[in-house]
GROMACS .gro file of C-alpha atoms in nm:
model
  447
    1UNK     CA    1   0.124  -5.217  -5.508
    2UNK     CA    2  -0.238  -5.324  -5.459
    3UNK     CA    3  -0.487  -5.034  -5.502
    4UNK     CA    4  -0.705  -4.949  -5.206
    5UNK     CA    5  -1.048  -5.104  -5.158
    6UNK     CA    6  -1.226  -4.771  -5.211
    7UNK     CA    7  -1.075  -4.730  -5.559
    8UNK     CA    8  -1.179  -5.084  -5.655
    9UNK     CA    9  -1.531  -5.020  -5.524
   10UNK     CA   10  -1.566  -4.688  -5.710
   11UNK     CA   11  -1.439  -4.815  -6.044
   12UNK     CA   12  -1.644  -5.136  -6.019
   13UNK     CA   13  -1.959  -4.931  -5.958
   14UNK     CA   14  -1.880  -4.714  -6.260
   15UNK     CA   15  -1.837  -5.019  -6.484
   16UNK     CA   16  -2.171  -5.154  -6.362
   17UNK     CA   17  -2.338  -4.819  -6.434
   18UNK     CA   18  -2.194  -4.815  -6.785
   19UNK     CA   19  -2.306  -5.175  -6.843
   20UNK     CA   20  -2.659  -5.078  -6.740
   21UNK     CA   21  -2.660  -4.799  -7.001
   22UNK     CA   22  -2.531  -5.042  -7.263
   23UNK     CA   23  -2.818  -5.282  -7.191
   24UNK     CA   24  -3.065  -4.993  -7.225
   25UNK     CA   25  -2.922  -4.941  -7.576
   26UNK     CA   26  -2.963  -5.306  -7.667
   27UNK     CA   27  -2.644  -5.448  -7.518
   28UNK     CA   28  -2.313  -5.536  -7.681
   29UNK     CA   29  -1.940  -5.494  -7.633
   30UNK     CA   30  -1.765  -5.179  -7.505
   31UNK     CA   31  -1.396  -5.122  -7.583
   32UNK     CA   32  -1.201  -4.852  -7.396
   33UNK     CA   33  -0.822  -4.835  -7.435
   34UNK     CA   34  -0.575  -4.632  -7.236
   35UNK     CA   35  -0.361  -4.364  -7.401
   36UNK     CA   36  -0.071  -4.480  -7.620
   37UNK     CA   37   0.285  -4.412  -7.516
   38UNK     CA   38   0.436  -4.128  -7.720
   39UNK     CA   39   0.795  -4.093  -7.842
   40UNK     CA   40   0.957  -3.760  -7.754
   41UNK     CA   41   1.271  -3.808  -7.961
   42UNK     CA   42   1.471  -4.112  -8.069
   43UNK     CA   43   1.432  -4.366  -7.784
   44UNK     CA   44   1.305  -4.123  -7.520
   45UNK     CA   45   0.933  -4.117  -7.444
   46UNK     CA   46   0.710  -3.845  -7.303
   47UNK     CA   47   0.604  -3.910  -6.943
   48UNK     CA   48   0.309  -4.148  -6.967
   49UNK     CA   49  -0.033  -4.025  -6.861
   50UNK     CA   50  -0.320  -4.272  -6.894
   51UNK     CA   51  -0.646  -4.198  -7.073
   52UNK     CA   52  -0.901  -4.032  -6.842
   53UNK     CA   53  -1.196  -4.247  -6.952
   54UNK     CA   54  -0.997  -4.567  -6.908
   55UNK     CA   55  -0.870  -4.466  -6.563
   56UNK     CA   56  -1.219  -4.354  -6.455
   57UNK     CA   57  -1.347  -4.709  -6.518
   58UNK     CA   58  -1.045  -4.910  -6.403
   59UNK     CA   59  -0.801  -4.720  -6.179
   60UNK     CA   60  -0.528  -4.898  -6.380
   61UNK     CA   61  -0.228  -4.677  -6.462
   62UNK     CA   62  -0.008  -4.896  -6.682
   63UNK     CA   63   0.027  -4.835  -7.058
   64UNK     CA   64  -0.072  -5.088  -7.325
   65UNK     CA   65  -0.407  -5.179  -7.169
   66UNK     CA   66  -0.766  -5.215  -7.289
   67UNK     CA   67  -1.090  -5.261  -7.097
   68UNK     CA   68  -1.368  -5.466  -7.256
   69UNK     CA   69  -1.719  -5.482  -7.109
   70UNK     CA   70  -1.973  -5.735  -7.234
   71UNK     CA   71  -2.328  -5.645  -7.135
   72UNK     CA   72  -2.609  -5.848  -7.293
   73UNK     CA   73  -2.887  -6.096  -7.216
   74UNK     CA   74  -2.631  -6.344  -7.082
   75UNK     CA   75  -2.505  -6.100  -6.817
   76UNK     CA   76  -2.215  -5.860  -6.766
   77UNK     CA   77  -1.846  -5.943  -6.789
   78UNK     CA   78  -1.542  -5.716  -6.753
   79UNK     CA   79  -1.210  -5.810  -6.912
   80UNK     CA   80  -0.881  -5.625  -6.875
   81UNK     CA   81  -0.611  -5.677  -7.134
   82UNK     CA   82  -0.272  -5.573  -6.999
   83UNK     CA   83   0.100  -5.640  -7.024
   84UNK     CA   84   0.232  -5.972  -6.898
   85UNK     CA   85   0.475  -5.993  -6.609
   86UNK     CA   86   0.832  -5.947  -6.732
   87UNK     CA   87   1.103  -5.941  -6.469
   88UNK     CA   88   1.369  -5.821  -6.711
   89UNK     CA   89   1.162  -5.520  -6.819
   90UNK     CA   90   1.067  -5.449  -6.458
   91UNK     CA   91   1.439  -5.397  -6.386
   92UNK     CA   92   1.437  -5.116  -6.643
   93UNK     CA   93   1.084  -4.973  -6.622
   94UNK     CA   94   0.937  -5.074  -6.286
   95UNK     CA   95   0.667  -5.300  -6.152
   96UNK     CA   96   0.403  -5.460  -6.375
   97UNK     CA   97   0.086  -5.618  -6.240
   98UNK     CA   98   0.048  -5.882  -6.507
   99UNK     CA   99  -0.297  -6.030  -6.590
  100UNK     CA  100  -0.331  -6.257  -6.288
  101UNK     CA  101  -0.259  -5.990  -6.028
  102UNK     CA  102  -0.447  -5.720  -6.223
  103UNK     CA  103  -0.763  -5.930  -6.220
  104UNK     CA  104  -0.746  -5.968  -5.842
  105UNK     CA  105  -0.630  -5.613  -5.767
  106UNK     CA  106  -0.879  -5.424  -5.985
  107UNK     CA  107  -1.191  -5.636  -5.946
  108UNK     CA  108  -1.213  -5.765  -6.303
  109UNK     CA  109  -1.395  -6.083  -6.405
  110UNK     CA  110  -1.103  -6.174  -6.628
  111UNK     CA  111  -0.763  -6.037  -6.726
  112UNK     CA  112  -0.566  -6.149  -7.031
  113UNK     CA  113  -0.231  -6.059  -7.189
  114UNK     CA  114  -0.267  -5.762  -7.421
  115UNK     CA  115  -0.093  -5.967  -7.691
  116UNK     CA  116  -0.412  -6.176  -7.711
  117UNK     CA  117  -0.636  -5.876  -7.786
  118UNK     CA  118  -0.647  -5.931  -8.163
  119UNK     CA  119  -0.727  -6.300  -8.120
  120UNK     CA  120  -0.997  -6.252  -7.857
  121UNK     CA  121  -1.188  -5.951  -7.989
  122UNK     CA  122  -1.348  -6.121  -8.293
  123UNK     CA  123  -1.480  -6.391  -8.055
  124UNK     CA  124  -1.621  -6.131  -7.818
  125UNK     CA  125  -1.781  -5.928  -8.098
  126UNK     CA  126  -1.949  -6.228  -8.263
  127UNK     CA  127  -2.331  -6.218  -8.251
  128UNK     CA  128  -2.339  -5.893  -8.053
  129UNK     CA  129  -2.596  -5.627  -8.143
  130UNK     CA  130  -2.379  -5.322  -8.082
  131UNK     CA  131  -2.019  -5.221  -8.034
  132UNK     CA  132  -1.954  -4.926  -7.801
  133UNK     CA  133  -1.626  -4.750  -7.881
  134UNK     CA  134  -1.454  -4.413  -7.852
  135UNK     CA  135  -1.543  -4.304  -8.203
  136UNK     CA  136  -1.274  -4.127  -8.407
  137UNK     CA  137  -1.053  -4.068  -8.102
  138UNK     CA  138  -0.766  -4.308  -8.175
  139UNK     CA  139  -0.673  -4.405  -8.534
  140UNK     CA  140  -0.499  -4.723  -8.417
  141UNK     CA  141  -0.806  -4.845  -8.230
  142UNK     CA  142  -1.030  -4.753  -8.524
  143UNK     CA  143  -0.812  -4.961  -8.755
  144UNK     CA  144  -0.806  -5.254  -8.513
  145UNK     CA  145  -1.184  -5.246  -8.485
  146UNK     CA  146  -1.225  -5.266  -8.861
  147UNK     CA  147  -0.996  -5.570  -8.871
  148UNK     CA  148  -1.187  -5.740  -8.589
  149UNK     CA  149  -1.524  -5.672  -8.752
  150UNK     CA  150  -1.387  -5.798  -9.083
  151UNK     CA  151  -1.297  -6.128  -8.917
  152UNK     CA  152  -1.646  -6.158  -8.771
  153UNK     CA  153  -1.816  -6.082  -9.103
  154UNK     CA  154  -1.601  -6.347  -9.273
  155UNK     CA  155  -1.788  -6.603  -9.061
  156UNK     CA  156  -2.130  -6.507  -9.196
  157UNK     CA  157  -2.176  -6.842  -9.374
  158UNK     CA  158  -2.138  -7.012  -9.038
  159UNK     CA  159  -2.434  -6.814  -8.906
  160UNK     CA  160  -2.222  -6.567  -8.709
  161UNK     CA  161  -2.318  -6.200  -8.733
  162UNK     CA  162  -2.123  -5.883  -8.664
  163UNK     CA  163  -2.257  -5.591  -8.456
  164UNK     CA  164  -2.506  -5.387  -8.657
  165UNK     CA  165  -2.450  -5.056  -8.480
  166UNK     CA  166  -2.155  -4.856  -8.355
  167UNK     CA  167  -2.231  -4.635  -8.053
  168UNK     CA  168  -2.005  -4.370  -7.905
  169UNK     CA  169  -1.921  -4.502  -7.558
  170UNK     CA  170  -1.768  -4.169  -7.456
  171UNK     CA  171  -2.106  -3.998  -7.474
  172UNK     CA  172  -2.235  -4.242  -7.212
  173UNK     CA  173  -1.935  -4.198  -6.984
  174UNK     CA  174  -1.943  -3.818  -7.028
  175UNK     CA  175  -2.277  -3.798  -6.847
  176UNK     CA  176  -2.132  -4.001  -6.560
  177UNK     CA  177  -1.815  -3.793  -6.534
  178UNK     CA  178  -1.999  -3.461  -6.553
  179UNK     CA  179  -2.146  -3.506  -6.204
  180UNK     CA  180  -1.878  -3.551  -5.939
  181UNK     CA  181  -1.931  -3.764  -5.628
  182UNK     CA  182  -1.809  -3.680  -5.277
  183UNK     CA  183  -1.473  -3.854  -5.327
  184UNK     CA  184  -1.403  -3.673  -5.653
  185UNK     CA  185  -1.492  -3.338  -5.499
  186UNK     CA  186  -1.263  -3.413  -5.206
  187UNK     CA  187  -0.970  -3.476  -5.440
  188UNK     CA  188  -1.047  -3.160  -5.637
  189UNK     CA  189  -1.057  -2.952  -5.319
  190UNK     CA  190  -0.712  -3.086  -5.223
  191UNK     CA  191  -0.578  -3.011  -5.573
  192UNK     CA  192  -0.724  -2.660  -5.548
  193UNK     CA  193  -0.554  -2.601  -5.214
  194UNK     CA  194  -0.215  -2.710  -5.349
  195UNK     CA  195  -0.255  -2.483  -5.653
  196UNK     CA  196  -0.361  -2.192  -5.433
  197UNK     CA  197  -0.046  -2.237  -5.222
  198UNK     CA  198   0.160  -2.235  -5.541
  199UNK     CA  199   0.001  -1.908  -5.657
  200UNK     CA  200   0.067  -1.752  -5.316
  201UNK     CA  201   0.431  -1.860  -5.340
  202UNK     CA  202   0.454  -1.703  -5.687
  203UNK     CA  203   0.314  -1.373  -5.559
  204UNK     CA  204   0.560  -1.368  -5.271
  205UNK     CA  205   0.869  -1.447  -5.480
  206UNK     CA  206   0.802  -1.236  -5.792
  207UNK     CA  207   1.037  -0.944  -5.844
  208UNK     CA  208   1.122  -0.720  -6.139
  209UNK     CA  209   1.412  -0.859  -6.340
  210UNK     CA  210   1.318  -1.223  -6.287
  211UNK     CA  211   1.234  -1.435  -6.589
  212UNK     CA  212   0.884  -1.575  -6.627
  213UNK     CA  213   1.027  -1.928  -6.611
  214UNK     CA  214   1.175  -1.856  -6.267
  215UNK     CA  215   0.826  -1.787  -6.137
  216UNK     CA  216   0.702  -2.100  -6.313
  217UNK     CA  217   0.969  -2.297  -6.125
  218UNK     CA  218   0.819  -2.178  -5.795
  219UNK     CA  219   0.480  -2.310  -5.903
  220UNK     CA  220   0.622  -2.648  -6.003
  221UNK     CA  221   0.813  -2.677  -5.675
  222UNK     CA  222   0.495  -2.625  -5.475
  223UNK     CA  223   0.301  -2.873  -5.687
  224UNK     CA  224   0.562  -3.144  -5.651
  225UNK     CA  225   0.630  -3.106  -5.282
  226UNK     CA  226   0.262  -3.159  -5.205
  227UNK     CA  227   0.234  -3.478  -5.409
  228UNK     CA  228   0.113  -3.359  -5.749
  229UNK     CA  229   0.292  -3.554  -6.024
  230UNK     CA  230   0.265  -3.275  -6.280
  231UNK     CA  231   0.064  -2.966  -6.382
  232UNK     CA  232  -0.287  -3.024  -6.511
  233UNK     CA  233  -0.191  -2.824  -6.825
  234UNK     CA  234   0.091  -2.610  -6.958
  235UNK     CA  235   0.137  -2.323  -6.711
  236UNK     CA  236   0.094  -1.968  -6.841
  237UNK     CA  237   0.327  -1.715  -6.676
  238UNK     CA  238   0.275  -1.400  -6.880
  239UNK     CA  239   0.424  -1.064  -6.792
  240UNK     CA  240   0.319  -0.731  -6.945
  241UNK     CA  241   0.194  -0.752  -7.302
  242UNK     CA  242   0.230  -1.132  -7.297
  243UNK     CA  243  -0.081  -1.144  -7.077
  244UNK     CA  244  -0.282  -1.032  -7.380
  245UNK     CA  245  -0.194  -1.363  -7.551
  246UNK     CA  246  -0.459  -1.600  -7.417
  247UNK     CA  247  -0.253  -1.920  -7.450
  248UNK     CA  248   0.094  -1.773  -7.400
  249UNK     CA  249   0.339  -2.060  -7.349
  250UNK     CA  250   0.700  -1.937  -7.388
  251UNK     CA  251   0.738  -1.817  -7.025
  252UNK     CA  252   1.080  -1.675  -7.117
  253UNK     CA  253   1.066  -1.293  -7.090
  254UNK     CA  254   1.201  -1.077  -6.808
  255UNK     CA  255   0.948  -0.918  -6.573
  256UNK     CA  256   0.940  -0.540  -6.590
  257UNK     CA  257   0.872  -0.312  -6.296
  258UNK     CA  258   0.531  -0.146  -6.330
  259UNK     CA  259   0.381  -0.426  -6.539
  260UNK     CA  260   0.131  -0.696  -6.446
  261UNK     CA  261   0.196  -1.069  -6.430
  262UNK     CA  262  -0.082  -1.311  -6.527
  263UNK     CA  263  -0.042  -1.669  -6.403
  264UNK     CA  264  -0.279  -1.942  -6.522
  265UNK     CA  265  -0.165  -2.265  -6.356
  266UNK     CA  266  -0.302  -2.562  -6.167
  267UNK     CA  267  -0.182  -2.901  -6.052
  268UNK     CA  268  -0.320  -3.247  -6.118
  269UNK     CA  269  -0.383  -3.472  -5.819
  270UNK     CA  270  -0.496  -3.835  -5.835
  271UNK     CA  271  -0.613  -3.774  -6.190
  272UNK     CA  272  -0.812  -3.455  -6.123
  273UNK     CA  273  -0.728  -3.105  -6.241
  274UNK     CA  274  -0.733  -2.767  -6.073
  275UNK     CA  275  -0.730  -2.441  -6.269
  276UNK     CA  276  -0.650  -2.101  -6.117
  277UNK     CA  277  -0.563  -1.767  -6.274
  278UNK     CA  278  -0.446  -1.462  -6.083
  279UNK     CA  279  -0.306  -1.133  -6.210
  280UNK     CA  280  -0.090  -0.911  -5.991
  281UNK     CA  281   0.163  -0.625  -6.019
  282UNK     CA  282   0.529  -0.720  -6.051
  283UNK     CA  283   0.618  -0.432  -5.817
  284UNK     CA  284   0.361  -0.535  -5.555
  285UNK     CA  285   0.147  -0.225  -5.612
  286UNK     CA  286  -0.123  -0.172  -5.876
  287UNK     CA  287  -0.122   0.153  -6.073
  288UNK     CA  288  -0.452   0.342  -6.084
  289UNK     CA  289  -0.532   0.217  -6.436
  290UNK     CA  290  -0.433  -0.140  -6.350
  291UNK     CA  291  -0.647  -0.133  -6.037
  292UNK     CA  292  -0.946   0.004  -6.228
  293UNK     CA  293  -0.929  -0.275  -6.484
  294UNK     CA  294  -0.861  -0.538  -6.218
  295UNK     CA  295  -1.159  -0.437  -6.009
  296UNK     CA  296  -1.376  -0.437  -6.323
  297UNK     CA  297  -1.280  -0.799  -6.394
  298UNK     CA  298  -1.334  -0.893  -6.030
  299UNK     CA  299  -1.680  -0.734  -6.036
  300UNK     CA  300  -1.757  -0.934  -6.350
  301UNK     CA  301  -1.646  -1.252  -6.175
  302UNK     CA  302  -1.862  -1.170  -5.873
  303UNK     CA  303  -2.164  -1.133  -6.103
  304UNK     CA  304  -2.085  -1.465  -6.270
  305UNK     CA  305  -2.047  -1.637  -5.931
  306UNK     CA  306  -2.390  -1.514  -5.825
  307UNK     CA  307  -2.536  -1.655  -6.148
  308UNK     CA  308  -2.378  -1.998  -6.093
  309UNK     CA  309  -2.650  -2.202  -5.923
  310UNK     CA  310  -2.875  -2.502  -5.985
  311UNK     CA  311  -3.127  -2.446  -6.261
  312UNK     CA  312  -2.929  -2.167  -6.425
  313UNK     CA  313  -2.816  -2.256  -6.775
  314UNK     CA  314  -2.446  -2.282  -6.852
  315UNK     CA  315  -2.428  -1.946  -7.033
  316UNK     CA  316  -2.591  -1.736  -6.759
  317UNK     CA  317  -2.264  -1.677  -6.567
  318UNK     CA  318  -2.099  -1.571  -6.895
  319UNK     CA  319  -2.386  -1.337  -6.978
  320UNK     CA  320  -2.367  -1.181  -6.631
  321UNK     CA  321  -1.992  -1.126  -6.665
  322UNK     CA  322  -2.023  -0.981  -7.015
  323UNK     CA  323  -2.278  -0.726  -6.897
  324UNK     CA  324  -2.050  -0.598  -6.621
  325UNK     CA  325  -1.739  -0.598  -6.842
  326UNK     CA  326  -1.911  -0.419  -7.129
  327UNK     CA  327  -2.046  -0.145  -6.902
  328UNK     CA  328  -1.696  -0.101  -6.760
  329UNK     CA  329  -1.546  -0.075  -7.108
  330UNK     CA  330  -1.797   0.197  -7.191
  331UNK     CA  331  -1.732   0.382  -6.865
  332UNK     CA  332  -1.354   0.382  -6.926
  333UNK     CA  333  -1.382   0.489  -7.290
  334UNK     CA  334  -1.262   0.163  -7.443
  335UNK     CA  335  -1.579   0.115  -7.648
  336UNK     CA  336  -1.890   0.319  -7.720
  337UNK     CA  337  -2.241   0.251  -7.579
  338UNK     CA  338  -2.528   0.213  -7.526
  339UNK     CA  339  -2.485  -0.107  -7.323
  340UNK     CA  340  -2.741  -0.337  -7.489
  341UNK     CA  341  -2.624  -0.241  -7.837
  342UNK     CA  342  -2.258  -0.294  -7.743
  343UNK     CA  343  -2.350  -0.642  -7.621
  344UNK     CA  344  -2.573  -0.736  -7.915
  345UNK     CA  345  -2.310  -0.624  -8.168
  346UNK     CA  346  -2.037  -0.798  -7.962
  347UNK     CA  347  -1.831  -0.481  -7.950
  348UNK     CA  348  -1.685  -0.600  -7.620
  349UNK     CA  349  -1.508  -0.890  -7.796
  350UNK     CA  350  -1.219  -0.667  -7.893
  351UNK     CA  351  -1.112  -0.687  -7.528
  352UNK     CA  352  -1.291  -0.998  -7.403
  353UNK     CA  353  -1.303  -1.278  -7.657
  354UNK     CA  354  -1.348  -1.602  -7.462
  355UNK     CA  355  -1.624  -1.758  -7.257
  356UNK     CA  356  -1.634  -1.725  -6.881
  357UNK     CA  357  -1.591  -2.091  -6.796
  358UNK     CA  358  -1.565  -2.458  -6.885
  359UNK     CA  359  -1.625  -2.793  -6.717
  360UNK     CA  360  -1.347  -2.912  -6.488
  361UNK     CA  361  -1.265  -3.264  -6.370
  362UNK     CA  362  -1.019  -3.531  -6.477
  363UNK     CA  363  -0.938  -3.309  -6.776
  364UNK     CA  364  -0.885  -2.937  -6.736
  365UNK     CA  365  -1.136  -2.884  -7.018
  366UNK     CA  366  -1.349  -3.168  -6.895
  367UNK     CA  367  -1.599  -3.379  -7.084
  368UNK     CA  368  -1.975  -3.319  -7.102
  369UNK     CA  369  -2.199  -3.144  -7.352
  370UNK     CA  370  -2.270  -2.776  -7.294
  371UNK     CA  371  -2.596  -2.801  -7.487
  372UNK     CA  372  -2.857  -3.076  -7.461
  373UNK     CA  373  -3.090  -3.210  -7.729
  374UNK     CA  374  -3.460  -3.254  -7.663
  375UNK     CA  375  -3.711  -3.399  -7.906
  376UNK     CA  376  -3.886  -3.068  -7.967
  377UNK     CA  377  -3.584  -2.838  -8.004
  378UNK     CA  378  -3.448  -2.726  -8.337
  379UNK     CA  379  -3.157  -2.558  -8.157
  380UNK     CA  380  -3.004  -2.732  -7.858
  381UNK     CA  381  -3.064  -2.531  -7.538
  382UNK     CA  382  -2.780  -2.466  -7.295
  383UNK     CA  383  -2.751  -2.729  -7.023
  384UNK     CA  384  -2.891  -2.644  -6.679
  385UNK     CA  385  -2.642  -2.651  -6.394
  386UNK     CA  386  -2.685  -2.923  -6.130
  387UNK     CA  387  -2.528  -2.991  -5.789
  388UNK     CA  388  -2.204  -3.185  -5.829
  389UNK     CA  389  -2.102  -3.020  -6.154
  390UNK     CA  390  -1.770  -2.833  -6.144
  391UNK     CA  391  -1.679  -2.544  -6.371
  392UNK     CA  392  -1.436  -2.254  -6.388
  393UNK     CA  393  -1.540  -1.889  -6.362
  394UNK     CA  394  -1.279  -1.682  -6.544
  395UNK     CA  395  -1.364  -1.342  -6.693
  396UNK     CA  396  -1.085  -1.122  -6.824
  397UNK     CA  397  -0.988  -0.814  -7.016
  398UNK     CA  398  -0.701  -0.786  -7.267
  399UNK     CA  399  -0.602  -0.441  -7.392
  400UNK     CA  400  -0.326  -0.441  -7.652
  401UNK     CA  401  -0.155  -0.113  -7.732
  402UNK     CA  402  -0.336   0.078  -8.008
  403UNK     CA  403  -0.360   0.438  -8.130
  404UNK     CA  404  -0.725   0.471  -8.025
  405UNK     CA  405  -0.664   0.346  -7.669
  406UNK     CA  406  -0.554   0.568  -7.380
  407UNK     CA  407  -0.184   0.478  -7.322
  408UNK     CA  408  -0.246   0.420  -6.949
  409UNK     CA  409  -0.438   0.104  -7.046
  410UNK     CA  410  -0.182  -0.026  -7.297
  411UNK     CA  411  -0.074  -0.390  -7.257
  412UNK     CA  412  -0.298  -0.458  -6.959
  413UNK     CA  413  -0.406  -0.821  -6.960
  414UNK     CA  414  -0.608  -0.945  -6.664
  415UNK     CA  415  -0.786  -1.274  -6.593
  416UNK     CA  416  -0.925  -1.395  -6.261
  417UNK     CA  417  -1.019  -1.762  -6.248
  418UNK     CA  418  -1.163  -1.979  -5.974
  419UNK     CA  419  -1.301  -2.333  -5.964
  420UNK     CA  420  -1.667  -2.358  -5.865
  421UNK     CA  421  -1.862  -2.658  -5.739
  422UNK     CA  422  -2.234  -2.623  -5.801
  423UNK     CA  423  -2.418  -2.685  -5.471
  424UNK     CA  424  -2.786  -2.706  -5.376
  425UNK     CA  425  -2.780  -2.337  -5.278
  426UNK     CA  426  -2.546  -2.183  -5.533
  427UNK     CA  427  -2.177  -2.258  -5.578
  428UNK     CA  428  -1.866  -2.311  -5.368
  429UNK     CA  429  -1.539  -2.155  -5.482
  430UNK     CA  430  -1.272  -2.407  -5.387
  431UNK     CA  431  -0.971  -2.197  -5.496
  432UNK     CA  432  -1.005  -1.891  -5.275
  433UNK     CA  433  -0.709  -1.984  -5.054
  434UNK     CA  434  -0.515  -1.756  -5.287
  435UNK     CA  435  -0.593  -1.383  -5.246
  436UNK     CA  436  -0.819  -1.219  -5.503
  437UNK     CA  437  -0.882  -0.860  -5.389
  438UNK     CA  438  -0.641  -0.575  -5.461
  439UNK     CA  439  -0.585  -0.516  -5.090
  440UNK     CA  440  -0.515  -0.885  -5.016
  441UNK     CA  441  -0.277  -0.927  -5.309
  442UNK     CA  442  -0.075  -0.616  -5.226
  443UNK     CA  443  -0.058  -0.715  -4.859
  444UNK     CA  444   0.070  -1.065  -4.945
  445UNK     CA  445   0.331  -0.935  -5.185
  446UNK     CA  446   0.463  -0.676  -4.942
  447UNK     CA  447   0.474  -0.919  -4.647
   0.00000   0.00000   0.00000
């Protein structure tokens, strides 16, 4: 059950990097808890998935755990609070490390039973300058912190002081997580490959008359058989008009011959997400109108890919995609030109209403600010892209049936999404093991 040496080395280095940032801010105590277990109904719980920040710093996957880092003039200390060993509960729920083994296995300076958290925290917070916490992210932790600080303040007559400042620890970790190292990128490439195989399987098995959930089952099968514990997010399997609902979730309708099927799905692997969207014809052959819209979206994605490179700001890929999409909407009579006016008045938003990408990592909508603050800026500028950042590139077009729209375009919803790693030269698309061109998709489906 012992984690591998590379995991211990990576998480230890991350804790040291966070401690160094804490010292730059004056030092203090950082508190990062894992996610709480959640009741599904009565005595049945949802499958547990740890908090991403906590796992990033510890590699520890058990519930009911808290990491505390002390970083001040006296040095740095890491303490893990976790469940005690309990052989009776292990019969029901599985192995537990317990504090003694957790300390050895995860490279902590100390490990204590989580039942001692309330007793130990006031001692740790005493006479510290700052407390670094995930602000307003967990009501239970917020309430605990107030109780701990209250106990420290009650000792004021004894010359003991409470932390003067509360600092958002997530903002510090966000900057670390935003830039992926070689190991993280390796995991994400593997997750992308599994998800691409799942999308290929979906294309090959889709037939008119199937339910959307039957296609979803093919995706889940491919995820699981390659070692992914679960999807990175709720899969979208949207046939026909359902593809015009951006976050369609029911996945329950029958697939109709002649319609399109939009699948937005990706697996999670070793804590990292993949995120792929493909749109293809249920019959295996695009109609002329479907192909025209599909190739417009693909051209928009190509423009966005070319704009994804170091030094470009985050919105440049979106702006490149919008320009191509808007011109295509004008050319096909969906909106009126001229181009620059249609963009400035956001006329295109009737058919394209979301941005072209988001950060990707341990969370499918990963952490990290999209704008950065500088001392001289009244409005935060968009962040510049750097090697090691990972983002999605996902333009789309969504044409609901309406009296002023040519019927051949009715209920066409198309999105094409790939995962892009920013490199020193541009970007690497790590999800192109699944076909993306009209010719490749039709050939795969007819094979």
